[in-house]
Every structure is written in C-alpha cells, then in structure tokens.
C-alpha cells in the first residue's frame, strides 16, 4: 500500500516536472517601459510656461506700488538670491520687507523687452528691462537716492511642487556711454633755445596715503 502511494506521488511529480519543462521560456528584453517612453517624449508646454512667467514679471510694478510683500514671498523661492545693481545681495525676506516698507518708490515703473527662454519643463530664464521714472531708493537712515533710469535684469525660475519660483535674479543699470571726441593733433612746437639747467632741488617728503574711502553704492 505504501509502495503504491509512493509510486503515485512519484508519477505526479514527474508529470509536473515534464509539463513545466514544456512551457515556453520567458524572454527578458531591455525594451523601455511604455510609461517611461511616454514621459520621455512628452512635449514641453512652452506657451503655458511663457504665459505664466510673463504674468509674474508684468505684475512687479503693481507689487511695488501696493507694497505687496506677500506677493514677493509667494513668488520668491525660500533660498532665492538677488544681486542688486551696486553688487550687494539680498534674500526673499529682505526683499519682502523692503517692498512692504516702500524701500523703492517711483512715479512709474514699466517692464519692457521681456523674453522667456524655456530651458526645460522645470527651468526657465527671463530677461528684460525695467524703466523707472522719478524713482527713489529710501534707506531708513539716509536721504532718498535718485535711481531713475533703465535697468537690465535676468531672472531664473524653477518649478517647485508645481509652482514657478524665482530662485535667482540680477539687475544692472544701463549706462549711456557717450564717446569723447578725438582732439586734433596740435602743431609741432619749435624747439626753445637751450636753457641752463636749474640747480637740483631737494625732493619733497612723501605724502601719506589718505584713508581708504568706502565706495558709495551705485543707485
């Protein structure tokens, strides 16, 4: 009885092994996953990115006029770095507080020549000009400084958690360079008659350098 049971089990085991051996082998390939292919070839919606970033940039005159510090905090990234025309740097919170305190005032501020360069779906660079009329920088402890004029800027944006954030910005004032006229050659002077050499005079004592003056910030 035990022998028959053993033979039955052995027969069943052999049959299973035989059937498994007859199954077609599974072939593994390196073909890309369908989902991966879809993600890799998904086009960047350049028009939508340009529209959103132009909306943000064109809103800055209103933000300044209404002293809307909340808008600055909303658009700036937490780690944003801003480089001002005088070479100094600022942060998100510094710009937000400066906006709320009216650090910069102007009769008018205009955005011009805005251009969006979409690097990829999560990165873009905006260039343009800001034109200030009768603008003042109002430091807390000094007199207002006239900063009227045109400024060129470059803003770098990154999409974080689905929102476009300003991560870096730099601006510089546009200087109107006026070339100076080249003076005409002066006529050659006739050599003067030789004069007697004057007696050697003692050299004056060297003057000490004046203390270094700190450069005033460029408005």
CSV table of C-alpha atoms in Angstrom, one decimal:
chain,number,residue,atom,x,y,z
A,1,UNK,CA,0.0,0.0,0.0
A,2,UNK,CA,2.8,2.3,0.9
A,3,UNK,CA,4.6,1.4,-2.3
A,4,UNK,CA,1.6,2.2,-4.4
A,5,UNK,CA,1.3,5.6,-2.6
A,6,UNK,CA,4.9,6.3,-3.2
A,7,UNK,CA,4.7,5.4,-6.9
A,8,UNK,CA,1.6,7.7,-7.3
A,9,UNK,CA,3.4,10.6,-5.8
A,10,UNK,CA,6.5,10.0,-7.9
A,11,UNK,CA,4.4,9.8,-11.0
A,12,UNK,CA,2.6,13.0,-10.2
A,13,UNK,CA,5.9,14.8,-9.5
A,14,UNK,CA,7.4,13.6,-12.8
A,15,UNK,CA,4.3,14.8,-14.7
A,16,UNK,CA,4.5,18.2,-13.2
A,17,UNK,CA,8.2,18.5,-14.0
A,18,UNK,CA,7.6,17.4,-17.5
A,19,UNK,CA,4.8,19.9,-18.0
A,20,UNK,CA,6.9,22.7,-16.6
A,21,UNK,CA,9.7,21.8,-18.8
A,22,UNK,CA,7.4,22.0,-21.9
A,23,UNK,CA,6.3,25.6,-21.1
A,24,UNK,CA,7.8,28.3,-23.3
A,25,UNK,CA,10.7,30.1,-21.6
A,26,UNK,CA,10.1,33.7,-20.6
A,27,UNK,CA,12.3,36.1,-22.6
A,28,UNK,CA,13.5,39.2,-20.8
A,29,UNK,CA,14.3,42.2,-23.1
A,30,UNK,CA,15.6,45.7,-22.5
A,31,UNK,CA,12.7,47.3,-24.2
A,32,UNK,CA,11.7,50.6,-22.4
A,33,UNK,CA,8.6,50.5,-20.4
A,34,UNK,CA,5.6,52.1,-22.1
A,35,UNK,CA,5.1,54.6,-19.4
A,36,UNK,CA,8.8,55.6,-19.4
A,37,UNK,CA,8.6,56.2,-23.2
A,38,UNK,CA,5.6,58.4,-22.7
A,39,UNK,CA,7.3,60.5,-20.1
A,40,UNK,CA,10.5,60.8,-22.1
A,41,UNK,CA,8.7,62.0,-25.2
A,42,UNK,CA,6.1,64.3,-23.6
A,43,UNK,CA,6.5,67.7,-25.2
A,44,UNK,CA,7.2,70.8,-23.0
A,45,UNK,CA,4.3,73.2,-23.0
A,46,UNK,CA,6.4,76.2,-23.8
A,47,UNK,CA,3.5,78.6,-24.4
A,48,UNK,CA,2.0,77.9,-21.0
A,49,UNK,CA,5.3,78.5,-19.3
A,50,UNK,CA,5.9,81.7,-21.1
A,51,UNK,CA,2.4,83.0,-20.3
A,52,UNK,CA,2.8,82.3,-16.6
A,53,UNK,CA,6.2,83.8,-16.2
A,54,UNK,CA,5.3,86.9,-18.2
A,55,UNK,CA,2.3,87.3,-15.9
A,56,UNK,CA,4.6,87.2,-12.9
A,57,UNK,CA,7.1,89.7,-14.4
A,58,UNK,CA,4.4,92.2,-15.5
A,59,UNK,CA,3.0,92.2,-12.0
A,60,UNK,CA,6.1,93.7,-10.4
A,61,UNK,CA,5.1,97.4,-10.9
A,62,UNK,CA,1.8,96.7,-9.1
A,63,UNK,CA,3.6,94.8,-6.3
A,64,UNK,CA,5.9,97.8,-5.7
A,65,UNK,CA,3.1,100.4,-5.8
A,66,UNK,CA,0.8,98.5,-3.5
A,67,UNK,CA,3.7,97.4,-1.2
A,68,UNK,CA,2.6,93.8,-1.6
A,69,UNK,CA,5.2,91.9,0.4
A,70,UNK,CA,3.0,88.8,0.3
A,71,UNK,CA,3.4,88.6,-3.5
A,72,UNK,CA,7.2,88.7,-3.1
A,73,UNK,CA,7.1,85.8,-0.6
A,74,UNK,CA,4.8,83.9,-2.9
A,75,UNK,CA,6.9,84.2,-6.0
A,76,UNK,CA,10.4,84.0,-4.5
A,77,UNK,CA,11.9,80.6,-3.5
A,78,UNK,CA,12.9,80.2,0.1
A,79,UNK,CA,16.6,80.2,-0.9
A,80,UNK,CA,16.3,82.9,-3.6
A,81,UNK,CA,19.4,85.0,-4.1
A,82,UNK,CA,19.1,88.6,-5.5
A,83,UNK,CA,22.0,90.6,-6.8
A,84,UNK,CA,21.4,94.4,-6.8
A,85,UNK,CA,22.9,97.0,-9.2
A,86,UNK,CA,25.5,98.0,-6.6
A,87,UNK,CA,26.7,94.4,-6.3
A,88,UNK,CA,25.2,93.7,-2.9
A,89,UNK,CA,22.9,90.7,-2.4
A,90,UNK,CA,19.6,90.1,-0.8
A,91,UNK,CA,17.2,87.4,0.2
A,92,UNK,CA,13.5,86.7,-0.1
A,93,UNK,CA,12.6,88.1,3.3
A,94,UNK,CA,14.8,91.2,2.8
A,95,UNK,CA,13.0,92.0,-0.5
A,96,UNK,CA,9.6,91.3,1.0
A,97,UNK,CA,10.2,93.6,4.0
A,98,UNK,CA,11.7,96.3,1.7
A,99,UNK,CA,8.6,96.1,-0.5
A,100,UNK,CA,6.3,96.5,2.5
A,101,UNK,CA,8.3,99.5,3.8
A,102,UNK,CA,8.4,101.3,0.5
A,103,UNK,CA,12.2,100.9,0.0
A,104,UNK,CA,11.7,101.8,-3.7
A,105,UNK,CA,9.1,104.3,-4.9
A,106,UNK,CA,8.5,105.7,-8.4
A,107,UNK,CA,6.1,107.8,-10.3
A,108,UNK,CA,6.0,104.9,-12.8
A,109,UNK,CA,7.7,101.6,-13.4
A,110,UNK,CA,7.5,99.8,-16.8
A,111,UNK,CA,8.5,96.4,-17.9
A,112,UNK,CA,9.9,96.1,-21.4
A,113,UNK,CA,11.6,93.7,-23.8
A,114,UNK,CA,10.5,90.7,-21.8
A,115,UNK,CA,11.8,87.4,-23.2
A,116,UNK,CA,11.4,83.9,-21.8
A,117,UNK,CA,13.9,81.2,-22.5
A,118,UNK,CA,12.4,77.8,-21.6
A,119,UNK,CA,15.3,75.5,-20.7
A,120,UNK,CA,13.1,72.5,-19.8
A,121,UNK,CA,9.8,71.8,-18.2
A,122,UNK,CA,11.0,72.9,-14.8
A,123,UNK,CA,13.5,75.7,-15.6
A,124,UNK,CA,13.3,79.0,-17.4
A,125,UNK,CA,15.2,82.3,-17.7
A,126,UNK,CA,13.5,85.7,-18.2
A,127,UNK,CA,15.4,88.7,-19.5
A,128,UNK,CA,14.1,92.3,-19.8
A,129,UNK,CA,14.3,95.9,-18.9
A,130,UNK,CA,12.7,97.9,-16.1
A,131,UNK,CA,12.2,101.6,-16.7
A,132,UNK,CA,11.8,103.8,-13.6
A,133,UNK,CA,10.7,107.4,-13.7
A,134,UNK,CA,11.3,109.7,-10.8
A,135,UNK,CA,12.3,106.7,-8.7
A,136,UNK,CA,13.8,106.9,-5.2
A,137,UNK,CA,15.6,104.4,-3.1
A,138,UNK,CA,14.6,105.2,0.5
A,139,UNK,CA,17.1,103.8,3.0
A,140,UNK,CA,16.0,104.0,6.6
A,141,UNK,CA,18.9,106.1,7.9
A,142,UNK,CA,19.8,108.3,4.9
A,143,UNK,CA,18.3,110.7,2.4
A,144,UNK,CA,16.4,109.2,-0.6
A,145,UNK,CA,18.6,108.4,-3.5
A,146,UNK,CA,17.5,109.0,-7.1
A,147,UNK,CA,17.5,105.7,-9.0
A,148,UNK,CA,15.6,106.8,-12.1
A,149,UNK,CA,16.6,105.2,-15.3
A,150,UNK,CA,16.6,101.9,-17.2
A,151,UNK,CA,17.8,98.6,-15.7
A,152,UNK,CA,18.5,95.3,-17.4
A,153,UNK,CA,17.7,92.2,-15.5
A,154,UNK,CA,18.0,88.4,-15.7
A,155,UNK,CA,15.6,86.2,-13.6
A,156,UNK,CA,16.0,82.5,-13.2
A,157,UNK,CA,12.8,80.5,-12.4
A,158,UNK,CA,12.4,76.8,-11.3
A,159,UNK,CA,9.2,74.9,-10.9
A,160,UNK,CA,8.9,73.5,-7.4
A,161,UNK,CA,5.9,71.5,-6.3
A,162,UNK,CA,4.1,72.6,-9.4
A,163,UNK,CA,4.7,76.3,-8.8
A,164,UNK,CA,7.1,78.6,-10.6
A,165,UNK,CA,9.6,80.2,-8.1
A,166,UNK,CA,12.2,82.9,-8.6
A,167,UNK,CA,15.5,81.3,-7.5
A,168,UNK,CA,17.9,84.0,-8.7
A,169,UNK,CA,17.8,87.5,-10.0
A,170,UNK,CA,20.4,90.1,-11.1
A,171,UNK,CA,20.0,93.6,-12.4
A,172,UNK,CA,22.3,96.4,-13.6
A,173,UNK,CA,21.7,99.9,-14.6
A,174,UNK,CA,22.0,100.7,-18.3
A,175,UNK,CA,24.7,103.4,-18.8
A,176,UNK,CA,24.5,105.8,-21.7
A,177,UNK,CA,28.1,105.7,-22.9
A,178,UNK,CA,28.9,108.9,-24.9
A,179,UNK,CA,32.2,108.6,-26.8
A,180,UNK,CA,34.5,111.6,-26.4
A,181,UNK,CA,35.7,113.5,-29.5
A,182,UNK,CA,39.3,112.8,-30.5
A,183,UNK,CA,41.3,116.0,-30.2
A,184,UNK,CA,43.1,117.1,-33.3
A,185,UNK,CA,46.8,116.9,-33.4
A,186,UNK,CA,48.5,120.1,-32.2
A,187,UNK,CA,51.0,121.7,-34.4
A,188,UNK,CA,54.6,120.8,-33.7
A,189,UNK,CA,56.2,123.5,-31.4
A,190,UNK,CA,59.5,124.9,-32.4
A,191,UNK,CA,62.3,123.8,-30.0
A,192,UNK,CA,63.0,126.5,-27.5
A,193,UNK,CA,66.6,127.7,-27.1
A,194,UNK,CA,68.6,125.6,-24.6
A,195,UNK,CA,68.2,126.9,-21.1
A,196,UNK,CA,70.6,126.5,-18.3
A,197,UNK,CA,69.8,123.6,-16.0
A,198,UNK,CA,68.3,124.8,-12.8
A,199,UNK,CA,70.0,123.7,-9.6
A,200,UNK,CA,68.7,120.4,-8.3
A,201,UNK,CA,66.0,120.9,-5.7
A,202,UNK,CA,65.5,118.7,-2.8
A,203,UNK,CA,62.6,116.2,-3.2
A,204,UNK,CA,59.6,117.0,-1.1
A,205,UNK,CA,58.8,114.5,1.7
A,206,UNK,CA,56.4,111.7,0.6
A,207,UNK,CA,52.8,112.3,1.5
A,208,UNK,CA,51.0,109.6,3.4
A,209,UNK,CA,48.0,107.9,1.7
A,210,UNK,CA,44.6,109.1,2.7
A,211,UNK,CA,42.4,106.6,4.5
A,212,UNK,CA,40.5,104.3,2.1
A,213,UNK,CA,37.0,105.6,1.3
A,214,UNK,CA,34.2,103.2,1.0
A,215,UNK,CA,32.6,103.3,-2.4
A,216,UNK,CA,29.1,104.6,-2.4
A,217,UNK,CA,26.6,102.1,-3.8
A,218,UNK,CA,25.6,102.6,-7.4
A,219,UNK,CA,21.9,103.7,-7.5
